[in-house]
Amino acid sequence: MRGAPGGPRVLLRRLREVMAEPAPAQARLDRIVVLIASNMVSEVCSLYVMRADRTLELYATEGLNREAVHLTTMQAGEGLVGLIAQTAEPLALSDAQSHPAFSYRPETGEEVYHGFMGVPVLRGGNMLGVLVVQNRTHRAYAEEEIEALQTTAMVLAELIASGELQSLGSPGAEPAARGPVQLQGVALADGLGLGYAVLHEPRVVIRNLIATDVEAELARLDDALGEVRTSIDEMLERGDIAHGGEHRDVLETFRMFAHDPGWLRRMRDAVKTGITAEAAVERVQSDTRARLMRVTEPYLRERLHDLDDLANRLLHKLAGQEMVAPRENLPDNAIIVARMLGPAALLDYDRSRLRGLVLEEGGETSHIAIVARALNIPVVSEVEGAASAVEAGDALIVDGGTGEVQIRPPPEVEASYAEKARMRARRQAQYRSLRDRPAVTRDGVEIALQLNAGLLVDLPHLQDTGAAGIGLFRTELQFMIAERMPSAKEQQQLYAAVFAAAGDAPITFRSLDIGGDKLLPYMPRVEEENPALGWRAIRIALDRPALLRIQARALLKAAAGRHLRVMFPMVASTAEFERAKLLVEGEVNWLKRQQSPLPEKLSLGAMVEVPSLLFEIGEIAQAADFLSVGSNDLMQFLFAADRGNKLVASRFDPLSRAPLRALASLLEAAGVENCPVTVCGEMAGRPLEAMLLVGLGFRSLSMSAASIGPIKAMLLELDTRPLTELIRREMDTSGTHESLRPALADFAERHGIPV
Ligand code: PEP
Ligand code: MG
């Protein structure tokens, strides 16, 4: 290699020596650029560092004017250096000045240089800076020289990420690697968490970048890759697809990547420049990451996760470390950062130490959201690049209300969030003080406020909130977080625990609501064009009666001597309800024959979620003992707007005339039959919506634990009489307004009702 006296390995060794010597940060950097320039036989070596404000700043140079250090800055995309930062690709030019992106900075004195080679300084796919060498001559840099400079850039990445250069930046313009970062995601579970980052998949810390024996490193790489391939093959053969949430298609993709010759070649080439096998895996992955993160095509972006996962497995093999989540030694105030996390994995962490969760993936209806809400942990999801932007132990703030994630926040930001957290805590204390007050409006209307629940962890909320009972117990959650189908006995145990926790309070169990978006990892996936309209809930129960029968038996046994209330989800017709009812009654008769103790009373209800049932309310109200409006599904079907699709989910307002007329006529028809009705969708837990429901005449609402306080606070200030009048008037006028929301908000404000 022409430009490397002693080769890259000598350079790496010298760099390591410089890093180990005690020296001020700037002096160390100055020595490093001299070393690199001399090793690469270049007149110039410069390091540009990416600042928190996304500007590149010249931090050190050998060969350019020293006065330009900390003065010359450029935006990503500006000039050749900016181009490298933008594309995350190396650039080698024999005549830089003829490149269209070349821009000349007079203060640097670079006009005399023609040869130019620059590489991105990357870590975990994050752009930390750009390293450049320049030559007076029209020099053609060889492929190995680019490799060598990239390897050198890795060492600099460690230096920047260590935080050592922080003091060299002016305030607000520190190096981005350790500076504050604000990321925006989707708010999944409300709450505000301040704490310290814990990486769910801890990164392997590469302690030794520089190889002593290249052949030995190549052999280590081959061996480790061989082991990873074998373990993937074994997992596929075992059909162990539920374990760890790994689905077969993910494993198939892993296998394909693990056998990709291009990937292995790039890692081997990196080792040949003198770095260890671990460092080579990390470098290739960092390059791939940086490039794929700029791709917008969703399929390719998805693949990035597979590649990350594979590289991580390989690193753990090389480092001889097991891939285990850091459940032990969890710090107080832990905020878990993960690319993806299953509900079972979340439940494995010590809840008392968790303050928040940041995910790169996982949607609104995902199971993790349901579990996190039950645990009262704020969650922000779809936070791109979170896992690589964060280092273990970094200060973090998760705002589950706005979807903001603050990484390494500056003191002012931290102070304002701390104030917000104090305000929240004060409000929560106010709500707690309402715990024992009956939920009665100013004009004496009593409203039953009940809880939505589904897991054991929900049960203490009954006590904490003073809720009147459990209006919706989503039995499918136990199935969704399990790795295999819960046995009849396990089901019975859970239901018995719910009865024990509830004391005399009523509990309404909902029979299994699976299918659609609620998939069980151990059940074969049915390909459906429109899963929400497909084979789900009571439809599965009627086609596979054993599922419902086992569950009904478990419920009946657990409810011995108690009042058992069960409702069926997604009932589309009274006939369907009657068929499900017959199945449950069959179990009652069976238990009678066994002389098994029975519930003291059995009430069977139907959820009103499918619009067809709205036109059969009279009949269903006669057949069922009670009704419960699943407004999440009812609204999605009334408006034909997928509740899980961001583009349409909030397009239509449930407070608009059409759904309100539907709800009013439902209430009227059910009233004729004396059939009680509850609302248990999300609507019931939002103050303004709940106010409307009470104004319409609903007297029973079921909601998440966090909503009980705010809803009760609203009710205590409400007089239903003027509200009901207002709603009647607004619904009857055939104006052009779409929603009653503004009129309701105005009403609440005029009457001092907290909504
Ligand atoms: C609903 O649809 O409103 C409901 C309560 O059920 P889920 O959200 O579980 O579908
Ligand atoms: Mg539903």
mmCIF file of N, CA, C and O and ligand atoms in Angstrom, residues 510 513 536 607 609 633 643, ligand 2:
data_model
loop_
_atom_site.group_PDB
_atom_site.id
_atom_site.type_symbol
_atom_site.label_atom_id
_atom_site.label_comp_id
_atom_site.label_asym_id
_atom_site.label_seq_id
_atom_site.Cartn_x
_atom_site.Cartn_y
_atom_site.Cartn_z
ATOM 1 N N ARG A 510 -65.161 -10.648 29.467
ATOM 2 C CA ARG A 510 -65.470 -10.767 28.033
ATOM 3 C C ARG A 510 -64.851 -12.055 27.535
ATOM 4 O O ARG A 510 -63.675 -12.328 27.815
ATOM 5 N N ASP A 513 -61.517 -12.448 22.804
ATOM 6 C CA ASP A 513 -61.672 -11.572 21.639
ATOM 7 C C ASP A 513 -60.371 -11.630 20.848
ATOM 8 O O ASP A 513 -59.535 -10.738 20.936
ATOM 9 N N ARG A 536 -62.876 -13.481 13.624
ATOM 10 C CA ARG A 536 -62.412 -13.004 14.921
ATOM 11 C C ARG A 536 -63.516 -13.131 15.967
ATOM 12 O O ARG A 536 -64.674 -13.345 15.642
ATOM 13 N N MET A 607 -71.715 -7.458 23.409
ATOM 14 C CA MET A 607 -71.071 -6.174 23.134
ATOM 15 C C MET A 607 -71.684 -5.606 21.865
ATOM 16 O O MET A 607 -71.902 -6.335 20.892
ATOM 17 N N GLU A 609 -70.785 -3.715 18.983
ATOM 18 C CA GLU A 609 -69.588 -3.248 18.274
ATOM 19 C C GLU A 609 -69.797 -3.269 16.768
ATOM 20 O O GLU A 609 -69.034 -2.667 16.020
ATOM 21 N N ASP A 633 -64.535 -0.379 18.402
ATOM 22 C CA ASP A 633 -64.902 -1.096 17.187
ATOM 23 C C ASP A 633 -66.133 -0.490 16.533
ATOM 24 O O ASP A 633 -66.188 -0.354 15.313
ATOM 25 N N ARG A 643 -59.272 1.496 12.954
ATOM 26 C CA ARG A 643 -58.812 2.146 14.188
ATOM 27 C C ARG A 643 -57.309 2.075 14.359
ATOM 28 O O ARG A 643 -56.719 2.828 15.133
HETATM 29 MG MG MG B 2 -63.766 -4.361 20.428
#
